[in-house]
């Protein structure tokens, strides 16, 4: 089970001031990047403030932003920014614009700065953060094209690079930066970020070794215990996962992820009532998470509580109408209830939101057959065969001919 949610991760939507606060709070306001100096002298007609004056301007602008006087900070920074004098000015100006609610202008300022200083890590990370927050994963990745982590790179920048690489499925790149981040800034946070890059690659044995070696140091960290328990679950070490999750809950009873994962562990152990209790607690803590309703629905299915399962699936779709597994399961229920037309509606939604769902195509083939539409049924069978091949590529995984009478595959 991959921790795709990165439940502890640094949020891409960090407030504008925090996005560049490392430049000032970490003392890097006194550090001018190597590429900044040539920019100052490349155009004799451009007037840039002296270093001391520039630092005073940055300090004053920072103080104004701390007082939420963003427009005053913008007015102070714009003259120096127009001269392309130093990337720090552009970064703080973008933060002031974003803090004042003008994200498009902040984006434009960072894009311009990135064109002037394309290898500046701070500019690249800040621009990538804005792109990622807007769902522009491709642009976020492009912004990091010349990102280069060193021992002097602030941890916030490396964390943002990891999140961007994970969002773009550049898992090896994410792991490399996460390893550097943990090396230069060792902490439970950077350790778990590294663990997540491994989990995203399905490397749970490596996660168990990595975190197991640090168990004594972080035994009182709920985040650590939950991350370790997730990989223990993937390795079918259910007793250890259960103990770690129970310990995490004792340390932080309001932790959604711990209750959700404990529900999964108890479901595997056939402790139905215990699993139901944990899922319901997780729903109380995070009612917007559709996967919790879905897992609860599967437990109710095992109890043969069809009405209860359907009700919970309706709640899952109310939380997120694009959650494909819930649509697929609802389609199965309706099909078994001899309502193929209604089933088709949900199953088409399932393949729309998850085009690689074998179960949904299989059920669609059955639903169309029940409606007497042989052409559409055969089309779904062919699509299922193609999807199986896509999901399991390679010369030894040739998809067999599918019969709609065969048992359904797992989700």
PDB file of N, CA and C in Angstrom, residues 75-132:
ATOM      1  N   UNK A  75       5.573  48.456  -2.973  1.00  0.00           N
ATOM      2  CA  UNK A  75       6.052  49.752  -3.451  1.00  0.00           C
ATOM      3  C   UNK A  75       7.540  49.934  -3.171  1.00  0.00           C
ATOM      4  N   UNK A  76       7.995  49.409  -2.061  1.00  0.00           N
ATOM      5  CA  UNK A  76       9.399  49.534  -1.691  1.00  0.00           C
ATOM      6  C   UNK A  76      10.297  48.660  -2.573  1.00  0.00           C
ATOM      7  N   UNK A  77       9.803  47.474  -2.941  1.00  0.00           N
ATOM      8  CA  UNK A  77      10.629  46.508  -3.651  1.00  0.00           C
ATOM      9  C   UNK A  77      10.620  46.673  -5.171  1.00  0.00           C
ATOM     10  N   UNK A  78       9.553  47.212  -5.719  1.00  0.00           N
ATOM     11  CA  UNK A  78       9.425  47.260  -7.174  1.00  0.00           C
ATOM     12  C   UNK A  78      10.546  48.009  -7.889  1.00  0.00           C
ATOM     13  N   UNK A  79      11.037  49.163  -7.379  1.00  0.00           N
ATOM     14  CA  UNK A  79      12.121  49.843  -8.101  1.00  0.00           C
ATOM     15  C   UNK A  79      13.369  48.991  -8.249  1.00  0.00           C
ATOM     16  N   UNK A  80      13.777  48.326  -7.182  1.00  0.00           N
ATOM     17  CA  UNK A  80      14.971  47.474  -7.251  1.00  0.00           C
ATOM     18  C   UNK A  80      14.719  46.242  -8.104  1.00  0.00           C
ATOM     19  N   UNK A  81      13.499  45.723  -8.043  1.00  0.00           N
ATOM     20  CA  UNK A  81      13.170  44.539  -8.836  1.00  0.00           C
ATOM     21  C   UNK A  81      13.222  44.841 -10.324  1.00  0.00           C
ATOM     22  N   UNK A  82      12.788  46.034 -10.700  1.00  0.00           N
ATOM     23  CA  UNK A  82      12.773  46.398 -12.127  1.00  0.00           C
ATOM     24  C   UNK A  82      14.162  46.393 -12.728  1.00  0.00           C
ATOM     25  N   UNK A  83      15.180  46.600 -11.919  1.00  0.00           N
ATOM     26  CA  UNK A  83      16.548  46.624 -12.426  1.00  0.00           C
ATOM     27  C   UNK A  83      17.198  45.265 -12.490  1.00  0.00           C
ATOM     28  N   UNK A  84      16.472  44.195 -12.103  1.00  0.00           N
ATOM     29  CA  UNK A  84      17.053  42.846 -12.092  1.00  0.00           C
ATOM     30  C   UNK A  84      18.367  42.831 -11.311  1.00  0.00           C
ATOM     31  N   UNK A  85      18.340  43.486 -10.162  1.00  0.00           N
ATOM     32  CA  UNK A  85      19.580  43.664  -9.413  1.00  0.00           C
ATOM     33  C   UNK A  85      19.984  42.432  -8.619  1.00  0.00           C
ATOM     34  N   UNK A  86      19.002  41.714  -8.060  1.00  0.00           N
ATOM     35  CA  UNK A  86      19.324  40.604  -7.178  1.00  0.00           C
ATOM     36  C   UNK A  86      18.096  39.707  -7.050  1.00  0.00           C
ATOM     37  N   UNK A  87      18.252  38.399  -7.118  1.00  0.00           N
ATOM     38  CA  UNK A  87      17.092  37.506  -7.046  1.00  0.00           C
ATOM     39  C   UNK A  87      16.339  37.606  -5.726  1.00  0.00           C
ATOM     40  N   UNK A  88      17.038  38.029  -4.662  1.00  0.00           N
ATOM     41  CA  UNK A  88      16.349  38.136  -3.366  1.00  0.00           C
ATOM     42  C   UNK A  88      15.233  39.169  -3.415  1.00  0.00           C
ATOM     43  N   UNK A  89      15.451  40.226  -4.174  1.00  0.00           N
ATOM     44  CA  UNK A  89      14.423  41.263  -4.307  1.00  0.00           C
ATOM     45  C   UNK A  89      13.192  40.691  -5.000  1.00  0.00           C
ATOM     46  N   UNK A  90      13.424  39.970  -6.084  1.00  0.00           N
ATOM     47  CA  UNK A  90      12.311  39.392  -6.829  1.00  0.00           C
ATOM     48  C   UNK A  90      11.549  38.380  -5.992  1.00  0.00           C
ATOM     49  N   UNK A  91      12.263  37.593  -5.191  1.00  0.00           N
ATOM     50  CA  UNK A  91      11.610  36.604  -4.333  1.00  0.00           C
ATOM     51  C   UNK A  91      10.714  37.275  -3.303  1.00  0.00           C
ATOM     52  N   UNK A  92      11.234  38.317  -2.659  1.00  0.00           N
ATOM     53  CA  UNK A  92      10.443  38.976  -1.632  1.00  0.00           C
ATOM     54  C   UNK A  92       9.281  39.747  -2.251  1.00  0.00           C
ATOM     55  N   UNK A  93       9.491  40.323  -3.429  1.00  0.00           N
ATOM     56  CA  UNK A  93       8.404  41.003  -4.119  1.00  0.00           C
ATOM     57  C   UNK A  93       7.297  40.013  -4.462  1.00  0.00           C
ATOM     58  N   UNK A  94       7.656  38.846  -4.964  1.00  0.00           N
ATOM     59  CA  UNK A  94       6.650  37.830  -5.293  1.00  0.00           C
ATOM     60  C   UNK A  94       5.886  37.404  -4.044  1.00  0.00           C
ATOM     61  N   UNK A  95       6.595  37.281  -2.926  1.00  0.00           N
ATOM     62  CA  UNK A  95       5.939  36.901  -1.682  1.00  0.00           C
ATOM     63  C   UNK A  95       4.966  37.985  -1.228  1.00  0.00           C
ATOM     64  N   UNK A  96       5.362  39.257  -1.393  1.00  0.00           N
ATOM     65  CA  UNK A  96       4.474  40.356  -1.009  1.00  0.00           C
ATOM     66  C   UNK A  96       3.237  40.384  -1.900  1.00  0.00           C
ATOM     67  N   UNK A  97       3.426  40.158  -3.191  1.00  0.00           N
ATOM     68  CA  UNK A  97       2.289  40.125  -4.112  1.00  0.00           C
ATOM     69  C   UNK A  97       1.340  38.985  -3.772  1.00  0.00           C
ATOM     70  N   UNK A  98       1.897  37.823  -3.478  1.00  0.00           N
ATOM     71  CA  UNK A  98       1.047  36.686  -3.124  1.00  0.00           C
ATOM     72  C   UNK A  98       0.366  36.906  -1.787  1.00  0.00           C
ATOM     73  N   UNK A  99       1.113  37.487  -0.843  1.00  0.00           N
ATOM     74  CA  UNK A  99       0.512  37.781   0.458  1.00  0.00           C
ATOM     75  C   UNK A  99      -0.616  38.784   0.341  1.00  0.00           C
ATOM     76  N   UNK A 100      -0.522  39.690  -0.631  1.00  0.00           N
ATOM     77  CA  UNK A 100      -1.577  40.663  -0.866  1.00  0.00           C
ATOM     78  C   UNK A 100      -2.717  40.136  -1.707  1.00  0.00           C
ATOM     79  N   UNK A 101      -2.655  38.855  -2.076  1.00  0.00           N
ATOM     80  CA  UNK A 101      -3.750  38.235  -2.811  1.00  0.00           C
ATOM     81  C   UNK A 101      -3.626  38.265  -4.318  1.00  0.00           C
ATOM     82  N   UNK A 102      -2.505  38.758  -4.842  1.00  0.00           N
ATOM     83  CA  UNK A 102      -2.337  38.837  -6.294  1.00  0.00           C
ATOM     84  C   UNK A 102      -1.392  37.729  -6.751  1.00  0.00           C
ATOM     85  N   UNK A 103      -1.903  36.500  -6.739  1.00  0.00           N
ATOM     86  CA  UNK A 103      -1.079  35.358  -7.127  1.00  0.00           C
ATOM     87  C   UNK A 103      -0.627  35.425  -8.580  1.00  0.00           C
ATOM     88  N   UNK A 104      -1.481  35.861  -9.529  1.00  0.00           N
ATOM     89  CA  UNK A 104      -0.999  35.968 -10.918  1.00  0.00           C
ATOM     90  C   UNK A 104       0.205  36.893 -11.051  1.00  0.00           C
ATOM     91  N   UNK A 105       0.177  38.036 -10.359  1.00  0.00           N
ATOM     92  CA  UNK A 105       1.315  38.949 -10.432  1.00  0.00           C
ATOM     93  C   UNK A 105       2.551  38.327  -9.777  1.00  0.00           C
ATOM     94  N   UNK A 106       2.340  37.599  -8.696  1.00  0.00           N
ATOM     95  CA  UNK A 106       3.459  36.916  -8.041  1.00  0.00           C
ATOM     96  C   UNK A 106       4.073  35.891  -8.983  1.00  0.00           C
ATOM     97  N   UNK A 107       3.216  35.158  -9.683  1.00  0.00           N
ATOM     98  CA  UNK A 107       3.702  34.166 -10.642  1.00  0.00           C
ATOM     99  C   UNK A 107       4.512  34.837 -11.751  1.00  0.00           C
ATOM    100  N   UNK A 108       3.995  35.950 -12.268  1.00  0.00           N
ATOM    101  CA  UNK A 108       4.707  36.684 -13.325  1.00  0.00           C
ATOM    102  C   UNK A 108       6.067  37.160 -12.832  1.00  0.00           C
ATOM    103  N   UNK A 109       6.112  37.666 -11.600  1.00  0.00           N
ATOM    104  CA  UNK A 109       7.383  38.145 -11.045  1.00  0.00           C
ATOM    105  C   UNK A 109       8.400  37.015 -10.936  1.00  0.00           C
ATOM    106  N   UNK A 110       7.933  35.846 -10.502  1.00  0.00           N
ATOM    107  CA  UNK A 110       8.841  34.712 -10.368  1.00  0.00           C
ATOM    108  C   UNK A 110       9.257  34.171 -11.730  1.00  0.00           C
ATOM    109  N   UNK A 111       8.334  34.172 -12.677  1.00  0.00           N
ATOM    110  CA  UNK A 111       8.694  33.724 -14.021  1.00  0.00           C
ATOM    111  C   UNK A 111       9.773  34.619 -14.626  1.00  0.00           C
ATOM    112  N   UNK A 112       9.634  35.932 -14.408  1.00  0.00           N
ATOM    113  CA  UNK A 112      10.655  36.852 -14.912  1.00  0.00           C
ATOM    114  C   UNK A 112      11.989  36.600 -14.208  1.00  0.00           C
ATOM    115  N   UNK A 113      11.945  36.447 -12.896  1.00  0.00           N
ATOM    116  CA  UNK A 113      13.178  36.195 -12.153  1.00  0.00           C
ATOM    117  C   UNK A 113      13.832  34.894 -12.614  1.00  0.00           C
ATOM    118  N   UNK A 114      13.003  33.896 -12.887  1.00  0.00           N
ATOM    119  CA  UNK A 114      13.540  32.604 -13.331  1.00  0.00           C
ATOM    120  C   UNK A 114      14.212  32.729 -14.695  1.00  0.00           C
ATOM    121  N   UNK A 115      13.686  33.616 -15.545  1.00  0.00           N
ATOM    122  CA  UNK A 115      14.313  33.828 -16.852  1.00  0.00           C
ATOM    123  C   UNK A 115      15.656  34.538 -16.717  1.00  0.00           C
ATOM    124  N   UNK A 116      15.791  35.362 -15.668  1.00  0.00           N
ATOM    125  CA  UNK A 116      17.037  36.089 -15.446  1.00  0.00           C
ATOM    126  C   UNK A 116      18.054  35.225 -14.716  1.00  0.00           C
ATOM    127  N   UNK A 117      17.588  34.458 -13.724  1.00  0.00           N
ATOM    128  CA  UNK A 117      18.461  33.601 -12.915  1.00  0.00           C
ATOM    129  C   UNK A 117      17.945  32.163 -12.978  1.00  0.00           C
ATOM    130  N   UNK A 118      18.077  31.481 -14.095  1.00  0.00           N
ATOM    131  CA  UNK A 118      17.469  30.154 -14.267  1.00  0.00           C
ATOM    132  C   UNK A 118      18.052  29.072 -13.361  1.00  0.00           C
ATOM    133  N   UNK A 119      19.251  29.284 -12.841  1.00  0.00           N
ATOM    134  CA  UNK A 119      19.869  28.270 -11.988  1.00  0.00           C
ATOM    135  C   UNK A 119      19.773  28.616 -10.507  1.00  0.00           C
ATOM    136  N   UNK A 120      18.989  29.655 -10.174  1.00  0.00           N
ATOM    137  CA  UNK A 120      18.838  30.027  -8.769  1.00  0.00           C
ATOM    138  C   UNK A 120      17.819  29.096  -8.111  1.00  0.00           C
ATOM    139  N   UNK A 121      18.275  28.319  -7.129  1.00  0.00           N
ATOM    140  CA  UNK A 121      17.404  27.336  -6.479  1.00  0.00           C
ATOM    141  C   UNK A 121      16.198  27.978  -5.813  1.00  0.00           C
ATOM    142  N   UNK A 122      16.404  29.110  -5.170  1.00  0.00           N
ATOM    143  CA  UNK A 122      15.320  29.751  -4.422  1.00  0.00           C
ATOM    144  C   UNK A 122      14.211  30.208  -5.354  1.00  0.00           C
ATOM    145  N   UNK A 123      14.585  30.811  -6.464  1.00  0.00           N
ATOM    146  CA  UNK A 123      13.595  31.246  -7.444  1.00  0.00           C
ATOM    147  C   UNK A 123      12.874  30.042  -8.028  1.00  0.00           C
ATOM    148  N   UNK A 124      13.633  29.014  -8.396  1.00  0.00           N
ATOM    149  CA  UNK A 124      13.039  27.819  -9.006  1.00  0.00           C
ATOM    150  C   UNK A 124      12.057  27.142  -8.048  1.00  0.00           C
ATOM    151  N   UNK A 125      12.453  27.007  -6.775  1.00  0.00           N
ATOM    152  CA  UNK A 125      11.580  26.335  -5.811  1.00  0.00           C
ATOM    153  C   UNK A 125      10.312  27.136  -5.550  1.00  0.00           C
ATOM    154  N   UNK A 126      10.442  28.459  -5.465  1.00  0.00           N
ATOM    155  CA  UNK A 126       9.269  29.294  -5.225  1.00  0.00           C
ATOM    156  C   UNK A 126       8.309  29.254  -6.407  1.00  0.00           C
ATOM    157  N   UNK A 127       8.859  29.297  -7.621  1.00  0.00           N
ATOM    158  CA  UNK A 127       8.015  29.225  -8.808  1.00  0.00           C
ATOM    159  C   UNK A 127       7.354  27.851  -8.911  1.00  0.00           C
ATOM    160  N   UNK A 128       8.105  26.810  -8.630  1.00  0.00           N
ATOM    161  CA  UNK A 128       7.544  25.458  -8.668  1.00  0.00           C
ATOM    162  C   UNK A 128       6.420  25.305  -7.658  1.00  0.00           C
ATOM    163  N   UNK A 129       6.578  25.927  -6.489  1.00  0.00           N
ATOM    164  CA  UNK A 129       5.532  25.845  -5.451  1.00  0.00           C
ATOM    165  C   UNK A 129       4.218  26.434  -5.955  1.00  0.00           C
ATOM    166  N   UNK A 130       4.294  27.589  -6.614  1.00  0.00           N
ATOM    167  CA  UNK A 130       3.074  28.226  -7.120  1.00  0.00           C
ATOM    168  C   UNK A 130       2.449  27.387  -8.229  1.00  0.00           C
ATOM    169  N   UNK A 131       3.280  26.886  -9.135  1.00  0.00           N
ATOM    170  CA  UNK A 131       2.756  26.037 -10.206  1.00  0.00           C
ATOM    171  C   UNK A 131       2.060  24.800  -9.628  1.00  0.00           C
ATOM    172  N   UNK A 132       2.704  24.175  -8.657  1.00  0.00           N
ATOM    173  CA  UNK A 132       2.148  22.958  -8.075  1.00  0.00           C
ATOM    174  C   UNK A 132       0.822  23.232  -7.374  1.00  0.00           C
TER     175      UNK A 132
END
